[in-house]
Amino acid sequence: MSVRLVLGQQDADRFEFGSSPGSEALRSLHVLAAVKRHPLHISWVLEMRTRLDARLKSDLDAFRFWFAERPLVLPEIWPPGEVNTWPDDLDLLRKAPVEDFAEPMVHAALAHRGRARRVPWERFCGDAEARERALGQVEGAHAASAAVLRELMADPEGVRERFADFLAAYWDACLAADWPSLEAHLHDEIARRFQTLSRLGPAAMLADLSDHITDHITTAADGSVTIRPPGARGTADPLDVTLAANDRVLLVPSHFMWPELAVAVHRDRDRDRDRDHGETTTVVLSYALAGMARQGRAPVPAEDLLGLLRAAGDATRLQILELLARRSRSTRELAGLIGLTEAAVSKHLKVLHKSGWIVPERHSYYVYYRLEPGARDRVSSGLDRLLGNGN
């Protein structure tokens, strides 16, 4: 699904960040089961395979259906944005209403090309046709997981306990030793994105998260971003979302996301509120850590590198880049600092923008320009590829 998020000047206050050890564990299992989709994690997967004993390998194979195509998500048990320790998350999994575990399992079993209507657990249990359809799809994708689905329908508490035991053993074997470092990187990512949000605003911050997010400057004081995850149908119109008073955007960084990007729109009904039909909207965007995204960028094609170097190969444009590296500035400010007319500076800005060095952003009635953070990395990586890094 693609989403076009329309943003206003006050929408920065509606942005939140969160990460969960439980959700990271589920994402890591997806990487373990589908490593061909995650080439940056090949070394990690090979190392983890040496840590799995026979019991863990058997359980991983039994639950593989729920990890092979996409990560299992348990939003009712581990709500995005909650901050817990791993023992807290494991305790929540064991004690949550069993339908909060069973319904996501059933939803994945019923999904076709990743899409399905959410079916309440009680309704599923009484719908023989839905049960047969779910079993057929699981058997067709991964026969070893069909026994788990049958057991789930007969004894959901038992399957939930088995899954919690599996996840606990997997955590101890594969994630526990590295979690303090992984968690520190997640906290650093969140802090850095908060700074970018405060400095550049929500549209520019979102566009910096991924190459699959595009920001748009409009003629009004608002902007928008289009979030089009890899694999989303290119011809489908994005879902338009305009944030209202109590809506929020939740950003979830992950070590185990690259090269994927996931966006979901949740509309929750609240009978105590008077807003349109009493609904609140939460846009959840899961994305890869900045460091992983940098590692995953393909080498800069020679023509792109040449365009960047040509654009920077002018004394005035180098002055502009140096000034914008300190902070964003308007055309008028740049003209005053450099000693040229605004028309002359505009011509240079057009060249820098077209080549990818700078990005415009609207502040009220004025257009400011900021340095594109990835441009310097593209030049550096392109030169390293062509000339070597000097080691």
mmCIF file of C-alpha atoms in Angstrom:
data_model
loop_
_atom_site.group_PDB
_atom_site.id
_atom_site.type_symbol
_atom_site.label_atom_id
_atom_site.label_comp_id
_atom_site.label_asym_id
_atom_site.label_seq_id
_atom_site.Cartn_x
_atom_site.Cartn_y
_atom_site.Cartn_z
ATOM 1 C CA MET A 1 0.000 0.000 0.000
ATOM 2 C CA SER A 2 1.169 3.528 -0.825
ATOM 3 C CA VAL A 3 0.200 6.542 1.282
ATOM 4 C CA ARG A 4 0.200 10.251 0.512
ATOM 5 C CA LEU A 5 0.462 12.046 3.837
ATOM 6 C CA VAL A 6 -0.646 15.683 3.748
ATOM 7 C CA LEU A 7 1.166 17.718 6.392
ATOM 8 C CA GLY A 8 0.497 21.092 7.955
ATOM 9 C CA GLN A 9 2.785 23.414 9.882
ATOM 10 C CA GLN A 10 1.634 22.100 13.281
ATOM 11 C CA ASP A 11 1.899 18.402 12.427
ATOM 12 C CA ALA A 12 5.403 17.983 13.877
ATOM 13 C CA ASP A 13 3.714 17.680 17.289
ATOM 14 C CA ARG A 14 1.876 14.570 16.089
ATOM 15 C CA PHE A 15 5.049 12.590 15.349
ATOM 16 C CA GLU A 16 6.166 9.895 17.769
ATOM 17 C CA PHE A 17 8.927 7.283 17.713
ATOM 18 C CA GLY A 18 9.022 3.832 19.210
ATOM 19 C CA SER A 19 10.750 0.480 19.135
ATOM 20 C CA SER A 20 9.994 -2.810 20.848
ATOM 21 C CA PRO A 21 12.351 -5.709 21.609
ATOM 22 C CA GLY A 22 9.509 -8.113 20.847
ATOM 23 C CA SER A 23 8.803 -6.588 17.453
ATOM 24 C CA GLU A 24 12.530 -6.527 16.639
ATOM 25 C CA ALA A 25 12.689 -10.241 17.486
ATOM 26 C CA LEU A 26 9.805 -10.954 15.094
ATOM 27 C CA ARG A 27 11.452 -8.915 12.334
ATOM 28 C CA SER A 28 14.736 -10.743 12.862
ATOM 29 C CA LEU A 29 12.935 -14.061 12.425
ATOM 30 C CA HIS A 30 11.642 -12.832 9.073
ATOM 31 C CA VAL A 31 15.232 -12.033 8.045
ATOM 32 C CA LEU A 32 16.353 -15.476 9.241
ATOM 33 C CA ALA A 33 13.610 -17.174 7.201
ATOM 34 C CA ALA A 34 13.973 -14.993 4.068
ATOM 35 C CA VAL A 35 17.649 -14.054 3.976
ATOM 36 C CA LYS A 36 17.715 -13.785 0.164
ATOM 37 C CA ARG A 37 15.629 -10.623 0.511
ATOM 38 C CA HIS A 38 18.049 -9.136 3.051
ATOM 39 C CA PRO A 39 21.573 -9.334 1.592
ATOM 40 C CA LEU A 40 23.067 -6.984 4.201
ATOM 41 C CA HIS A 41 22.173 -9.543 6.881
ATOM 42 C CA ILE A 42 23.733 -12.630 5.271
ATOM 43 C CA SER A 43 26.690 -12.683 7.671
ATOM 44 C CA TRP A 44 24.359 -12.237 10.635
ATOM 45 C CA VAL A 45 22.111 -15.073 9.456
ATOM 46 C CA LEU A 46 25.066 -17.435 8.984
ATOM 47 C CA GLU A 47 26.223 -16.669 12.515
ATOM 48 C CA MET A 48 22.732 -17.158 13.971
ATOM 49 C CA ARG A 49 22.339 -20.518 12.289
ATOM 50 C CA THR A 50 25.311 -21.797 14.283
ATOM 51 C CA ARG A 51 23.502 -20.799 17.512
ATOM 52 C CA LEU A 52 20.264 -22.658 16.816
ATOM 53 C CA ASP A 53 19.939 -26.048 18.481
ATOM 54 C CA ALA A 54 17.755 -28.843 17.119
ATOM 55 C CA ARG A 55 14.686 -27.737 19.119
ATOM 56 C CA LEU A 56 14.939 -24.133 17.902
ATOM 57 C CA LYS A 57 15.375 -25.265 14.307
ATOM 58 C CA SER A 58 12.295 -27.477 14.618
ATOM 59 C CA ASP A 59 10.160 -24.666 16.076
ATOM 60 C CA LEU A 60 11.436 -22.179 13.494
ATOM 61 C CA ASP A 61 10.374 -24.583 10.744
ATOM 62 C CA ALA A 62 6.973 -25.132 12.370
ATOM 63 C CA PHE A 63 6.253 -21.386 12.547
ATOM 64 C CA ARG A 64 8.025 -20.525 9.279
ATOM 65 C CA PHE A 65 4.812 -19.682 7.422
ATOM 66 C CA TRP A 66 4.324 -16.643 9.668
ATOM 67 C CA PHE A 67 7.841 -15.289 8.975
ATOM 68 C CA ALA A 68 8.734 -16.281 5.415
ATOM 69 C CA GLU A 69 6.734 -13.686 3.478
ATOM 70 C CA ARG A 70 6.553 -10.855 6.018
ATOM 71 C CA PRO A 71 7.113 -10.403 9.741
ATOM 72 C CA LEU A 72 4.393 -11.449 12.132
ATOM 73 C CA VAL A 73 2.976 -8.325 13.822
ATOM 74 C CA LEU A 74 1.240 -8.418 17.216
ATOM 75 C CA PRO A 75 0.012 -4.802 17.599
ATOM 76 C CA GLU A 76 -2.524 -5.520 20.343
ATOM 77 C CA ILE A 77 0.112 -7.201 22.507
ATOM 78 C CA TRP A 78 3.050 -4.932 21.643
ATOM 79 C CA PRO A 79 1.480 -1.612 20.585
ATOM 80 C CA PRO A 80 3.861 0.418 18.403
ATOM 81 C CA GLY A 81 5.339 3.202 20.449
ATOM 82 C CA GLU A 82 5.294 1.405 23.792
ATOM 83 C CA VAL A 83 8.688 1.280 25.536
ATOM 84 C CA ASN A 84 9.312 -2.037 27.298
ATOM 85 C CA THR A 85 12.125 -4.371 28.230
ATOM 86 C CA TRP A 86 12.296 -7.837 26.729
ATOM 87 C CA PRO A 87 11.036 -9.498 29.952
ATOM 88 C CA ASP A 88 8.083 -7.082 29.893
ATOM 89 C CA ASP A 89 7.288 -7.931 26.277
ATOM 90 C CA LEU A 90 7.520 -11.669 26.946
ATOM 91 C CA ASP A 91 5.224 -11.337 29.955
ATOM 92 C CA LEU A 92 2.710 -9.359 27.887
ATOM 93 C CA LEU A 93 2.722 -12.106 25.245
ATOM 94 C CA ARG A 94 1.998 -14.811 27.816
ATOM 95 C CA LYS A 95 -0.769 -12.876 29.614
ATOM 96 C CA ALA A 96 -2.585 -11.059 26.776
ATOM 97 C CA PRO A 97 -6.084 -12.211 25.759
ATOM 98 C CA VAL A 98 -5.464 -15.207 23.539
ATOM 99 C CA GLU A 99 -7.368 -13.641 20.628
ATOM 100 C CA ASP A 100 -4.728 -10.886 20.479
ATOM 101 C CA PHE A 101 -2.266 -13.610 19.511
ATOM 102 C CA ALA A 102 -4.566 -15.848 17.481
ATOM 103 C CA GLU A 103 -6.164 -13.190 15.248
ATOM 104 C CA PRO A 104 -2.870 -11.982 13.664
ATOM 105 C CA MET A 105 -1.932 -15.634 13.019
ATOM 106 C CA VAL A 106 -5.285 -16.235 11.331
ATOM 107 C CA HIS A 107 -5.101 -12.949 9.434
ATOM 108 C CA ALA A 108 -1.770 -13.997 7.898
ATOM 109 C CA ALA A 109 -3.198 -17.410 7.006
ATOM 110 C CA LEU A 110 -6.189 -15.862 5.239
ATOM 111 C CA ALA A 111 -4.268 -13.106 3.440
ATOM 112 C CA HIS A 112 -3.926 -13.191 -0.333
ATOM 113 C CA ARG A 113 -1.009 -11.141 -1.642
ATOM 114 C CA GLY A 114 -0.715 -9.633 1.807
ATOM 115 C CA ARG A 115 -4.331 -8.458 1.968
ATOM 116 C CA ALA A 116 -7.276 -9.786 3.968
ATOM 117 C CA ARG A 117 -10.074 -8.489 6.136
ATOM 118 C CA ARG A 118 -9.436 -8.878 9.831
ATOM 119 C CA VAL A 119 -11.643 -11.724 11.119
ATOM 120 C CA PRO A 120 -12.490 -11.827 14.846
ATOM 121 C CA TRP A 121 -11.240 -14.994 16.483
ATOM 122 C CA GLU A 122 -14.678 -16.202 17.591
ATOM 123 C CA ARG A 123 -16.113 -15.708 14.109
ATOM 124 C CA PHE A 124 -13.200 -17.599 12.552
ATOM 125 C CA CYS A 125 -13.686 -20.518 14.943
ATOM 126 C CA GLY A 126 -17.322 -20.807 13.837
ATOM 127 C CA ASP A 127 -16.667 -20.416 10.098
ATOM 128 C CA ALA A 128 -15.771 -23.800 8.592
ATOM 129 C CA GLU A 129 -15.155 -22.285 5.145
ATOM 130 C CA ALA A 130 -12.675 -19.737 6.511
ATOM 131 C CA ARG A 131 -10.857 -22.455 8.458
ATOM 132 C CA GLU A 132 -10.504 -24.628 5.369
ATOM 133 C CA ARG A 133 -9.320 -21.704 3.282
ATOM 134 C CA ALA A 134 -6.701 -20.770 5.874
ATOM 135 C CA LEU A 135 -5.463 -24.355 6.131
ATOM 136 C CA GLY A 136 -5.270 -24.657 2.358
ATOM 137 C CA GLN A 137 -3.186 -21.522 2.023
ATOM 138 C CA VAL A 138 -0.808 -22.503 4.830
ATOM 139 C CA GLU A 139 -0.356 -26.032 3.468
ATOM 140 C CA GLY A 140 0.317 -24.662 -0.002
ATOM 141 C CA ALA A 141 2.970 -22.223 1.231
ATOM 142 C CA HIS A 142 4.685 -24.273 3.945
ATOM 143 C CA ALA A 143 3.186 -27.649 4.805
ATOM 144 C CA ALA A 144 5.061 -27.977 8.123
ATOM 145 C CA SER A 145 3.138 -24.988 9.500
ATOM 146 C CA ALA A 146 -0.290 -26.515 8.844
ATOM 147 C CA ALA A 147 -0.024 -28.573 12.042
ATOM 148 C CA VAL A 148 0.482 -25.362 14.027
ATOM 149 C CA LEU A 149 -2.657 -23.812 12.533
ATOM 150 C CA ARG A 150 -4.692 -26.951 13.333
ATOM 151 C CA GLU A 151 -3.357 -26.882 16.881
ATOM 152 C CA LEU A 152 -4.175 -23.175 17.116
ATOM 153 C CA MET A 153 -7.807 -23.854 16.226
ATOM 154 C CA ALA A 154 -8.003 -26.632 18.822
ATOM 155 C CA ASP A 155 -5.887 -25.152 21.624
ATOM 156 C CA PRO A 156 -4.984 -21.467 21.104
ATOM 157 C CA GLU A 157 -3.621 -21.117 24.663
ATOM 158 C CA GLY A 158 -1.296 -24.036 24.098
ATOM 159 C CA VAL A 159 0.036 -22.648 20.803
ATOM 160 C CA ARG A 160 0.513 -19.208 22.364
ATOM 161 C CA GLU A 161 2.561 -20.787 25.190
ATOM 162 C CA ARG A 162 4.592 -22.839 22.728
ATOM 163 C CA PHE A 163 5.290 -19.737 20.650
ATOM 164 C CA ALA A 164 6.313 -17.740 23.744
ATOM 165 C CA ASP A 165 8.695 -20.529 24.805
ATOM 166 C CA PHE A 166 10.174 -20.612 21.298
ATOM 167 C CA LEU A 167 10.599 -16.853 21.210
ATOM 168 C CA ALA A 168 12.217 -16.816 24.667
ATOM 169 C CA ALA A 169 14.724 -19.506 23.686
ATOM 170 C CA TYR A 170 15.435 -17.760 20.373
ATOM 171 C CA TRP A 171 16.034 -14.449 22.159
ATOM 172 C CA ASP A 172 18.502 -16.037 24.589
ATOM 173 C CA ALA A 173 20.393 -17.800 21.795
ATOM 174 C CA CYS A 174 20.482 -15.096 19.123
ATOM 175 C CA LEU A 175 19.647 -11.624 20.440
ATOM 176 C CA ALA A 176 20.284 -11.293 24.173
ATOM 177 C CA ALA A 177 24.052 -10.764 23.985
ATOM 178 C CA ASP A 178 23.789 -8.125 21.257
ATOM 179 C CA TRP A 179 20.641 -6.353 22.470
ATOM 180 C CA PRO A 180 22.348 -3.602 24.545
ATOM 181 C CA SER A 181 24.265 -2.488 21.445
ATOM 182 C CA LEU A 182 21.245 -2.853 19.148
ATOM 183 C CA GLU A 183 19.062 -0.894 21.571
ATOM 184 C CA ALA A 184 21.654 1.891 21.850
ATOM 185 C CA HIS A 185 21.652 2.264 18.047
ATOM 186 C CA LEU A 186 17.849 2.467 18.046
ATOM 187 C CA HIS A 187 17.888 5.187 20.717
ATOM 188 C CA ASP A 188 20.543 7.141 18.786
ATOM 189 C CA GLU A 189 18.457 6.885 15.621
ATOM 190 C CA ILE A 190 15.351 8.179 17.378
ATOM 191 C CA ALA A 191 17.251 11.098 18.940
ATOM 192 C CA ARG A 192 18.783 12.073 15.599
ATOM 193 C CA ARG A 193 15.439 11.948 13.793
ATOM 194 C CA PHE A 194 13.836 14.086 16.505
ATOM 195 C CA GLN A 195 16.531 16.705 15.919
ATOM 196 C CA THR A 196 15.904 16.606 12.168
ATOM 197 C CA LEU A 197 12.155 16.910 12.773
ATOM 198 C CA SER A 198 12.687 20.023 14.918
ATOM 199 C CA ARG A 199 15.160 21.579 12.502
ATOM 200 C CA LEU A 200 13.705 20.798 9.079
ATOM 201 C CA GLY A 201 10.072 19.873 9.714
ATOM 202 C CA PRO A 202 8.132 16.642 9.159
ATOM 203 C CA ALA A 203 8.154 16.472 5.340
ATOM 204 C CA ALA A 204 11.931 16.855 5.023
ATOM 205 C CA MET A 205 12.556 14.471 7.917
ATOM 206 C CA LEU A 206 10.340 11.795 6.372
ATOM 207 C CA ALA A 207 11.959 12.166 2.941
ATOM 208 C CA ASP A 208 15.343 11.535 4.549
ATOM 209 C CA LEU A 209 14.214 8.169 5.946
ATOM 210 C CA SER A 210 14.147 6.281 2.670
ATOM 211 C CA ASP A 211 14.567 6.604 -1.082
ATOM 212 C CA HIS A 212 10.965 5.342 -1.287
ATOM 213 C CA ILE A 213 9.585 8.484 0.392
ATOM 214 C CA THR A 214 9.218 11.663 -1.679
ATOM 215 C CA ASP A 215 8.453 15.091 -0.283
ATOM 216 C CA HIS A 216 6.551 17.741 -2.217
ATOM 217 C CA ILE A 217 6.630 21.517 -1.733
ATOM 218 C CA THR A 218 3.259 23.134 -2.425
ATOM 219 C CA THR A 219 2.239 26.742 -3.021
ATOM 220 C CA ALA A 220 0.601 26.890 0.398
ATOM 221 C CA ALA A 221 2.198 26.561 3.809
ATOM 222 C CA ASP A 222 1.624 22.803 3.708
ATOM 223 C CA GLY A 223 3.592 19.997 2.156
ATOM 224 C CA SER A 224 3.043 16.308 1.578
ATOM 225 C CA VAL A 225 5.030 13.122 1.345
ATOM 226 C CA THR A 226 4.311 10.060 -0.743
ATOM 227 C CA ILE A 227 5.335 6.782 0.864
ATOM 228 C CA ARG A 228 5.583 4.034 -1.733
ATOM 229 C CA PRO A 229 7.180 0.878 -0.271
ATOM 230 C CA PRO A 230 9.187 -1.452 -2.523
ATOM 231 C CA GLY A 231 6.800 -3.789 -4.291
ATOM 232 C CA ALA A 232 3.821 -1.440 -3.998
ATOM 233 C CA ARG A 233 1.864 -1.289 -7.209
ATOM 234 C CA GLY A 234 3.276 1.626 -9.143
ATOM 235 C CA THR A 235 0.032 2.424 -10.941
ATOM 236 C CA ALA A 236 -2.186 2.426 -7.844
ATOM 237 C CA ASP A 237 -3.138 5.818 -6.463
ATOM 238 C CA PRO A 238 -1.816 6.328 -2.947
ATOM 239 C CA LEU A 239 -4.199 6.529 -0.025
ATOM 240 C CA ASP A 240 -4.588 10.199 0.948
ATOM 241 C CA VAL A 241 -4.270 10.855 4.687
ATOM 242 C CA THR A 242 -4.680 14.306 6.230
ATOM 243 C CA LEU A 243 -3.942 14.430 9.936
ATOM 244 C CA ALA A 244 -6.613 15.801 12.227
ATOM 245 C CA ALA A 245 -6.444 16.852 15.910
ATOM 246 C CA ASN A 246 -5.525 13.670 17.930
ATOM 247 C CA ASP A 247 -4.163 11.690 14.945
ATOM 248 C CA ARG A 248 -0.521 10.712 14.972
ATOM 249 C CA VAL A 249 2.361 9.406 12.890
ATOM 250 C CA LEU A 250 4.394 6.695 14.577
ATOM 251 C CA LEU A 251 7.898 6.004 13.255
ATOM 252 C CA VAL A 252 9.436 2.625 14.075
ATOM 253 C CA PRO A 253 13.125 2.179 13.200
ATOM 254 C CA SER A 254 14.488 -1.349 12.904
ATOM 255 C CA HIS A 255 17.803 -3.121 12.465
ATOM 256 C CA PHE A 256 16.020 -5.773 10.432
ATOM 257 C CA MET A 257 13.996 -3.690 7.964
ATOM 258 C CA TRP A 258 16.332 -2.981 5.035
ATOM 259 C CA PRO A 259 15.629 -3.061 2.119
ATOM 260 C CA GLU A 260 11.946 -3.007 3.008
ATOM 261 C CA LEU A 261 9.706 -0.181 4.140
ATOM 262 C CA ALA A 262 6.266 -0.725 5.664
ATOM 263 C CA VAL A 263 3.394 1.709 6.119
ATOM 264 C CA ALA A 264 0.029 1.001 7.716
ATOM 265 C CA VAL A 265 -2.960 3.216 8.476
ATOM 266 C CA HIS A 266 -5.009 2.293 11.535
ATOM 267 C CA ARG A 267 -8.375 3.908 12.149
ATOM 268 C CA ASP A 268 -9.623 3.348 15.696
ATOM 269 C CA ARG A 269 -13.147 4.145 16.798
ATOM 270 C CA ASP A 270 -13.560 5.976 20.104
ATOM 271 C CA ARG A 271 -17.154 6.431 21.212
ATOM 272 C CA ASP A 272 -16.146 9.049 23.789
ATOM 273 C CA ARG A 273 -15.048 11.484 21.116
ATOM 274 C CA ASP A 274 -17.206 13.771 18.991
ATOM 275 C CA ARG A 275 -14.932 13.979 15.962
ATOM 276 C CA ASP A 276 -16.119 12.542 12.660
ATOM 277 C CA HIS A 277 -17.546 9.130 13.601
ATOM 278 C CA GLY A 278 -15.292 9.149 16.668
ATOM 279 C CA GLU A 279 -12.259 7.848 14.777
ATOM 280 C CA THR A 280 -8.581 8.501 15.321
ATOM 281 C CA THR A 281 -5.950 7.696 12.713
ATOM 282 C CA THR A 282 -2.464 6.374 13.347
ATOM 283 C CA VAL A 283 -0.002 6.100 10.463
ATOM 284 C CA VAL A 284 2.705 3.564 11.375
ATOM 285 C CA LEU A 285 5.885 3.732 9.305
ATOM 286 C CA SER A 286 8.569 1.088 9.858
ATOM 287 C CA TYR A 287 11.935 1.853 8.296
ATOM 288 C CA ALA A 288 15.594 0.828 8.335
ATOM 289 C CA LEU A 289 18.182 2.510 10.510
ATOM 290 C CA ALA A 290 20.118 5.234 8.707
ATOM 291 C CA GLY A 291 23.345 3.235 8.913
ATOM 292 C CA MET A 292 21.747 0.218 7.244
ATOM 293 C CA ALA A 293 20.227 2.405 4.545
ATOM 294 C CA ARG A 294 23.644 3.904 3.761
ATOM 295 C CA GLN A 295 25.236 0.470 3.544
ATOM 296 C CA GLY A 296 22.484 -0.699 1.227
ATOM 297 C CA ARG A 297 22.785 2.064 -1.337
ATOM 298 C CA ALA A 298 23.993 0.869 -4.702
ATOM 299 C CA PRO A 299 27.144 2.525 -6.083
ATOM 300 C CA VAL A 300 26.486 5.917 -7.642
ATOM 301 C CA PRO A 301 26.306 5.566 -11.419
ATOM 302 C CA ALA A 302 29.098 7.471 -13.178
ATOM 303 C CA GLU A 303 26.672 9.878 -14.846
ATOM 304 C CA ASP A 304 25.131 10.843 -11.496
ATOM 305 C CA LEU A 305 28.551 11.444 -9.979
ATOM 306 C CA LEU A 306 29.528 13.507 -12.995
ATOM 307 C CA GLY A 307 26.370 15.613 -12.640
ATOM 308 C CA LEU A 308 27.089 16.304 -8.972
ATOM 309 C CA LEU A 309 30.707 17.258 -9.681
ATOM 310 C CA ARG A 310 29.772 19.478 -12.611
ATOM 311 C CA ALA A 311 27.169 21.303 -10.531
ATOM 312 C CA ALA A 312 29.669 21.872 -7.720
ATOM 313 C CA GLY A 313 32.458 22.905 -10.107
ATOM 314 C CA ASP A 314 31.807 26.635 -9.832
ATOM 315 C CA ALA A 315 33.131 29.072 -7.208
ATOM 316 C CA THR A 316 29.713 30.636 -6.514
ATOM 317 C CA ARG A 317 27.955 27.310 -6.238
ATOM 318 C CA LEU A 318 30.633 26.057 -3.857
ATOM 319 C CA GLN A 319 29.997 29.143 -1.713
ATOM 320 C CA ILE A 320 26.275 28.337 -1.717
ATOM 321 C CA LEU A 321 26.921 24.719 -0.701
ATOM 322 C CA GLU A 322 29.183 25.835 2.152
ATOM 323 C CA LEU A 323 26.522 28.225 3.454
ATOM 324 C CA LEU A 324 23.738 25.641 3.177
ATOM 325 C CA ALA A 325 25.866 23.038 4.958
ATOM 326 C CA ARG A 326 25.577 25.240 8.064
ATOM 327 C CA ARG A 327 21.787 25.690 7.877
ATOM 328 C CA SER A 328 18.940 26.202 5.429
ATOM 329 C CA ARG A 329 18.665 29.677 3.872
ATOM 330 C CA SER A 330 16.430 31.665 1.533
ATOM 331 C CA THR A 331 17.436 32.982 -1.866
ATOM 332 C CA ARG A 332 17.433 36.549 -0.504
ATOM 333 C CA GLU A 333 19.779 35.638 2.351
ATOM 334 C CA LEU A 334 22.174 33.814 0.045
ATOM 335 C CA ALA A 335 22.229 36.755 -2.358
ATOM 336 C CA GLY A 336 23.096 39.160 0.453
ATOM 337 C CA LEU A 337 25.883 36.971 1.800
ATOM 338 C CA ILE A 338 27.484 36.262 -1.553
ATOM 339 C CA GLY A 339 26.992 39.716 -3.053
ATOM 340 C CA LEU A 340 24.906 38.788 -6.093
ATOM 341 C CA THR A 341 21.385 39.556 -7.225
ATOM 342 C CA GLU A 342 18.593 37.190 -6.267
ATOM 343 C CA ALA A 343 18.083 36.374 -9.954
ATOM 344 C CA ALA A 344 21.740 35.328 -10.306
ATOM 345 C CA VAL A 345 21.592 33.196 -7.153
ATOM 346 C CA SER A 346 18.353 31.583 -8.342
ATOM 347 C CA LYS A 347 20.106 30.344 -11.490
ATOM 348 C CA HIS A 348 22.812 28.683 -9.390
ATOM 349 C CA LEU A 349 20.206 27.191 -7.049
ATOM 350 C CA LYS A 350 18.360 25.714 -10.014
ATOM 351 C CA VAL A 351 21.538 23.916 -11.148
ATOM 352 C CA LEU A 352 22.239 22.587 -7.642
ATOM 353 C CA HIS A 353 18.651 21.449 -7.173
ATOM 354 C CA LYS A 354 18.489 19.680 -10.520
ATOM 355 C CA SER A 355 21.716 17.773 -9.791
ATOM 356 C CA GLY A 356 20.531 16.657 -6.357
ATOM 357 C CA TRP A 357 22.743 18.808 -4.145
ATOM 358 C CA ILE A 358 19.962 20.774 -2.456
ATOM 359 C CA VAL A 359 16.275 20.472 -1.581
ATOM 360 C CA PRO A 360 13.708 23.302 -1.336
ATOM 361 C CA GLU A 361 11.420 23.563 1.660
ATOM 362 C CA ARG A 362 8.684 26.086 2.316
ATOM 363 C CA HIS A 363 8.670 28.241 5.456
ATOM 364 C CA SER A 364 5.408 30.195 5.463
ATOM 365 C CA TYR A 365 5.575 32.340 2.279
ATOM 366 C CA TYR A 366 9.295 31.807 1.678
ATOM 367 C CA VAL A 367 11.180 28.982 0.002
ATOM 368 C CA TYR A 368 14.354 27.977 1.792
ATOM 369 C CA TYR A 369 17.004 25.593 0.542
ATOM 370 C CA ARG A 370 18.827 22.945 2.513
ATOM 371 C CA LEU A 371 21.707 20.661 1.667
ATOM 372 C CA GLU A 372 20.573 17.175 0.658
ATOM 373 C CA PRO A 373 22.224 14.975 3.341
ATOM 374 C CA GLY A 374 22.878 12.091 0.962
ATOM 375 C CA ALA A 375 24.573 14.145 -1.771
ATOM 376 C CA ARG A 376 27.945 14.307 -0.040
ATOM 377 C CA ASP A 377 27.785 10.545 0.645
ATOM 378 C CA ARG A 378 26.964 9.915 -3.018
ATOM 379 C CA VAL A 379 29.997 11.880 -4.130
ATOM 380 C CA SER A 380 32.238 10.232 -1.547
ATOM 381 C CA SER A 381 31.049 6.696 -2.339
ATOM 382 C CA GLY A 382 31.254 7.382 -6.076
ATOM 383 C CA LEU A 383 34.854 8.589 -5.812
ATOM 384 C CA ASP A 384 35.770 5.674 -3.561
ATOM 385 C CA ARG A 385 34.328 3.289 -6.122
ATOM 386 C CA LEU A 386 36.261 4.906 -8.960
ATOM 387 C CA LEU A 387 39.527 5.774 -7.215
ATOM 388 C CA GLY A 388 39.638 3.566 -4.120
ATOM 389 C CA ASN A 389 39.536 4.779 -0.520
ATOM 390 C CA GLY A 390 43.292 5.269 -0.194
ATOM 391 C CA ASN A 391 43.903 2.214 2.041
#
